[in-house]
mmCIF file of C-alpha atoms in Angstrom:
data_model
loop_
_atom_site.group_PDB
_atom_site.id
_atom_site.type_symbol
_atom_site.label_atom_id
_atom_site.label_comp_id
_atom_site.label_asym_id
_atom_site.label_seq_id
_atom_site.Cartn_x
_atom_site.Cartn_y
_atom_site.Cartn_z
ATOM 1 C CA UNK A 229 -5.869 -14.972 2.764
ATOM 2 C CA UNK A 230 -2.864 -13.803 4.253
ATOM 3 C CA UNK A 231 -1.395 -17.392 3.369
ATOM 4 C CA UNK A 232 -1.621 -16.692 -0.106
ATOM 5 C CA UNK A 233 0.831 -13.784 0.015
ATOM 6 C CA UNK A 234 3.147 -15.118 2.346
ATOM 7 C CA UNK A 235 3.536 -18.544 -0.027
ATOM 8 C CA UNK A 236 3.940 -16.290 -2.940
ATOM 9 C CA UNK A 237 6.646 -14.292 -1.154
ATOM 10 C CA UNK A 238 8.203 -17.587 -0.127
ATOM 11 C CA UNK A 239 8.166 -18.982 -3.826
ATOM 12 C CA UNK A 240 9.991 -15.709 -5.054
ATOM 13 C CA UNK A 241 12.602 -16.317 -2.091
ATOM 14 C CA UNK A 242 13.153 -19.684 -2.473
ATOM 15 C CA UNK A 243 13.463 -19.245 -6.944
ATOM 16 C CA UNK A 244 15.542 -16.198 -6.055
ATOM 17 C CA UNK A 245 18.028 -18.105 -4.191
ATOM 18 C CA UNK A 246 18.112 -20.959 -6.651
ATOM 19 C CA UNK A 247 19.199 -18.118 -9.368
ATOM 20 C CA UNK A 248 21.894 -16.704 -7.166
ATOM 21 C CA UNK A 249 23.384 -19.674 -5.716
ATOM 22 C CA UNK A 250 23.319 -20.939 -9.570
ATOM 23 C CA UNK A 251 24.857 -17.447 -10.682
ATOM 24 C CA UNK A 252 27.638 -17.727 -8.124
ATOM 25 C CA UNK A 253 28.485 -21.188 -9.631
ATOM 26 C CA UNK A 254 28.884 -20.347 -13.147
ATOM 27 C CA UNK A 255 30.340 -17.547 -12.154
ATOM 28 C CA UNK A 256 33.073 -19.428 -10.152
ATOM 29 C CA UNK A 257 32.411 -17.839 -6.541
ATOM 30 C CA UNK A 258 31.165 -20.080 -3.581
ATOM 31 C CA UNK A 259 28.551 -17.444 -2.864
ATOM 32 C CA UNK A 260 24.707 -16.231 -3.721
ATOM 33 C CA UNK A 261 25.101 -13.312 -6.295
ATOM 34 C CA UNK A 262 22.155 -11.534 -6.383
ATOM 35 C CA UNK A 263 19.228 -14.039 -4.618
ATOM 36 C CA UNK A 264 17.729 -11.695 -2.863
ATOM 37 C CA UNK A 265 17.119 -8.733 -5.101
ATOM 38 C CA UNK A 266 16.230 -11.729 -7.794
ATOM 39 C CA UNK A 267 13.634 -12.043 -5.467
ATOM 40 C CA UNK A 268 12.507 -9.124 -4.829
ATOM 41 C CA UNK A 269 12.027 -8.254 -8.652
ATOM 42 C CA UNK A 270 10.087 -11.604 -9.361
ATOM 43 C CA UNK A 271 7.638 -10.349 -6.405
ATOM 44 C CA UNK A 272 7.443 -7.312 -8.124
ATOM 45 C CA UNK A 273 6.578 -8.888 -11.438
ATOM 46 C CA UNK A 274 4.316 -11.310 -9.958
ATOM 47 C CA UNK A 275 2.031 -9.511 -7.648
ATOM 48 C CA UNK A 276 1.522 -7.281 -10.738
ATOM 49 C CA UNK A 277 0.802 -9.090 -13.127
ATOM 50 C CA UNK A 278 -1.615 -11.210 -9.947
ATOM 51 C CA UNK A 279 -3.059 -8.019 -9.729
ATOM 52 C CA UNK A 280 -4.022 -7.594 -13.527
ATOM 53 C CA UNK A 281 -5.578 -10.611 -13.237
ATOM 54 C CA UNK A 282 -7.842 -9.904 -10.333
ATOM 55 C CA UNK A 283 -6.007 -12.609 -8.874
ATOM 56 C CA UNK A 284 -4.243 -10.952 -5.263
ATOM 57 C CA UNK A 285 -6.817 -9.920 -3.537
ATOM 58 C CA UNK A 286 -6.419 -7.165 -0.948
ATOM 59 C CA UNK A 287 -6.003 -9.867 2.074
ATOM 60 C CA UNK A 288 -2.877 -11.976 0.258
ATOM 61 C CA UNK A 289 -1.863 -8.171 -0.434
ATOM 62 C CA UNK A 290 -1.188 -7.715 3.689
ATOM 63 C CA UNK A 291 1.352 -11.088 3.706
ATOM 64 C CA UNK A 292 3.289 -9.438 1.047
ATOM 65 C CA UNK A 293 3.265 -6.308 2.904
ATOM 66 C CA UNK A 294 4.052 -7.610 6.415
ATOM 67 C CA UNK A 295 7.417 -8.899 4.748
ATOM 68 C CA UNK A 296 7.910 -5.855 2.624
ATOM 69 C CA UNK A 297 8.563 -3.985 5.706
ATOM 70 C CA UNK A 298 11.028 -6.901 7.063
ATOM 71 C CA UNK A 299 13.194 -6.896 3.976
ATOM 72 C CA UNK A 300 15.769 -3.625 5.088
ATOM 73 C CA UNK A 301 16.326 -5.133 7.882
ATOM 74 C CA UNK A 302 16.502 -8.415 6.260
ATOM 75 C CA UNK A 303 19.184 -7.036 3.866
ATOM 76 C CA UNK A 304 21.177 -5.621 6.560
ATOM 77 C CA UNK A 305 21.685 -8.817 8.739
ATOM 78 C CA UNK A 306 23.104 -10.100 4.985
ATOM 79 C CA UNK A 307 25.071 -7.921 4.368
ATOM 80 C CA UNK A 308 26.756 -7.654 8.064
ATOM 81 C CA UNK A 309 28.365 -11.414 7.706
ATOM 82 C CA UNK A 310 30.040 -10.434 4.746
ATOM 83 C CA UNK A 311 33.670 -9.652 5.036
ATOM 84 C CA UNK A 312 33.850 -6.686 3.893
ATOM 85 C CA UNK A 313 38.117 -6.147 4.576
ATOM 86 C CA UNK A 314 38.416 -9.066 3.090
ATOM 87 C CA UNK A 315 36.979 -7.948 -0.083
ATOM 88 C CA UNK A 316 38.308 -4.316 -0.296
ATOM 89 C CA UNK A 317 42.200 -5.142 0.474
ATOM 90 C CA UNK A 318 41.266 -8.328 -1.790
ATOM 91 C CA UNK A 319 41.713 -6.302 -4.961
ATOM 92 C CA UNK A 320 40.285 -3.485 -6.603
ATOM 93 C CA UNK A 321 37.459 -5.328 -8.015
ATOM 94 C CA UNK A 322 35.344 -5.016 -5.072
ATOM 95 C CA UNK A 323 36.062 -0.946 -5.190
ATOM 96 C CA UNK A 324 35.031 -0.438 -9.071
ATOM 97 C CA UNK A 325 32.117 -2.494 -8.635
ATOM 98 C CA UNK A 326 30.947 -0.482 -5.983
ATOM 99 C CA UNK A 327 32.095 2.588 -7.939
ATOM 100 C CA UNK A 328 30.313 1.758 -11.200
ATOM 101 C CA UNK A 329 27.387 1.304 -9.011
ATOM 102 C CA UNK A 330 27.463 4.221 -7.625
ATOM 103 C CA UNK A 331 27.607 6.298 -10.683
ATOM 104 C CA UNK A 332 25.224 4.170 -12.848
ATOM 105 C CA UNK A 333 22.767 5.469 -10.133
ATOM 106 C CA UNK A 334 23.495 8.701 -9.880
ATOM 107 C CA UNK A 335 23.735 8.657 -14.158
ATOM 108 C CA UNK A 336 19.740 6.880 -13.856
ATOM 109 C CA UNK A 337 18.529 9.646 -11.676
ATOM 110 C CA UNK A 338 17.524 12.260 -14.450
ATOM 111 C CA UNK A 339 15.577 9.322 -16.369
ATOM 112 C CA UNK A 340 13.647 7.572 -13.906
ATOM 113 C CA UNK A 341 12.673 10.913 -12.693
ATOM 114 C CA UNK A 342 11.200 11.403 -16.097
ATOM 115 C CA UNK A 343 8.952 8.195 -15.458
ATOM 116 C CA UNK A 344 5.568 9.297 -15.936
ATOM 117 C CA UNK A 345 3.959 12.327 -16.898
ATOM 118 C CA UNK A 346 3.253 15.803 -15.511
ATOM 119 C CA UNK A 347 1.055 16.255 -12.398
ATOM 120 C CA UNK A 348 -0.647 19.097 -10.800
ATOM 121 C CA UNK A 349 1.143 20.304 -7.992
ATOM 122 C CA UNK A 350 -0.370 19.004 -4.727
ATOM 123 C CA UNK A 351 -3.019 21.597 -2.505
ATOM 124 C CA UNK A 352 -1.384 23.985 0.091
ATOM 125 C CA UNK A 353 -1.739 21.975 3.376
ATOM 126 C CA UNK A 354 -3.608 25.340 4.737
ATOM 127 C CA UNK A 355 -6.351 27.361 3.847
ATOM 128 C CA UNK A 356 -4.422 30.724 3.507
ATOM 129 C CA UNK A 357 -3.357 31.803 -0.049
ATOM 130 C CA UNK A 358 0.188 31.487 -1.578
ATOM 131 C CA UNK A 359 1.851 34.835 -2.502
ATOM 132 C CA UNK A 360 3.549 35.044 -5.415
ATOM 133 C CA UNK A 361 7.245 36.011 -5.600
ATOM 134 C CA UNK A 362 7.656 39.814 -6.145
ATOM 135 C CA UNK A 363 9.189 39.405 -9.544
ATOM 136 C CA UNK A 364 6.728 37.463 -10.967
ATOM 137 C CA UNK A 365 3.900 39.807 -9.919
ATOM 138 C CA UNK A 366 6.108 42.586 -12.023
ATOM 139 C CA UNK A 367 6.267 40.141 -14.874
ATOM 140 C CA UNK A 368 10.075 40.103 -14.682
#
């Protein structure tokens, strides 16, 4: 059932949009703020929770896929027909929003690598054994 993920990705598209074009009205632009990533977290949230539920079976998991591997380039045709000189010499809004981006990632990096808990480092890809470092075989 293909279908099935396809029509859920569709849904989240379509509710996405609604939210951003709604966003971009209240917030007085004549744009879509956000649609797209709206989207993409409710098809997070919903194939999850789908999944808890024993509801998204692996076939309506491949439509979902399919997609998932169109959005980059998805996102790129988007953002290529915005005008991008427009909005830089337009004020400095458009550079401190980019700015604060920028930094609130780099500032997340630390904690979302903290997600989770610690794992056993992976096999050696070959059989041969790993040497230790001469200092720690003197117990420096």
């Amino acid at each position: 059932m293909v279908l099935y993920g396809v029509a859920a990705l569709a849904v989240c598209m379509l509710t996405g949009t609604l939210v951003g074009e709604y966003l971009g009205a209240a917030l007085g632009v004549d744009a879509n703020v956000g649609g797209v990533g709206f989207a993409m977290i409710m098809l997070v949230f919903a194939t999850h929770w789908l999944r808890q539920r024993g509801k998204f079976p692996e076939a309506s998991e491949q439509g979902v896929l399919f997609w998932s591997a169109m959005y980059i380039p998805i996102v790129i045709a988007m953002a290529s027909t915005q005008n991008v000189y427009k909005a830089v010499t337009g004020g400095p809004m458009a550079l401190l929003a980019g700015l604060v981006a920028l930094v609130a990632g780099f500032a997340l990096v630390p904690a979302v690598a903290r997600i989770g808990g610690k794992a056993e480092p992976l096999p050696p890809l070959n059989d041969t054994p790993v040497e230790e470092p001469a200092a720690e075989k003197q117990g420096v």
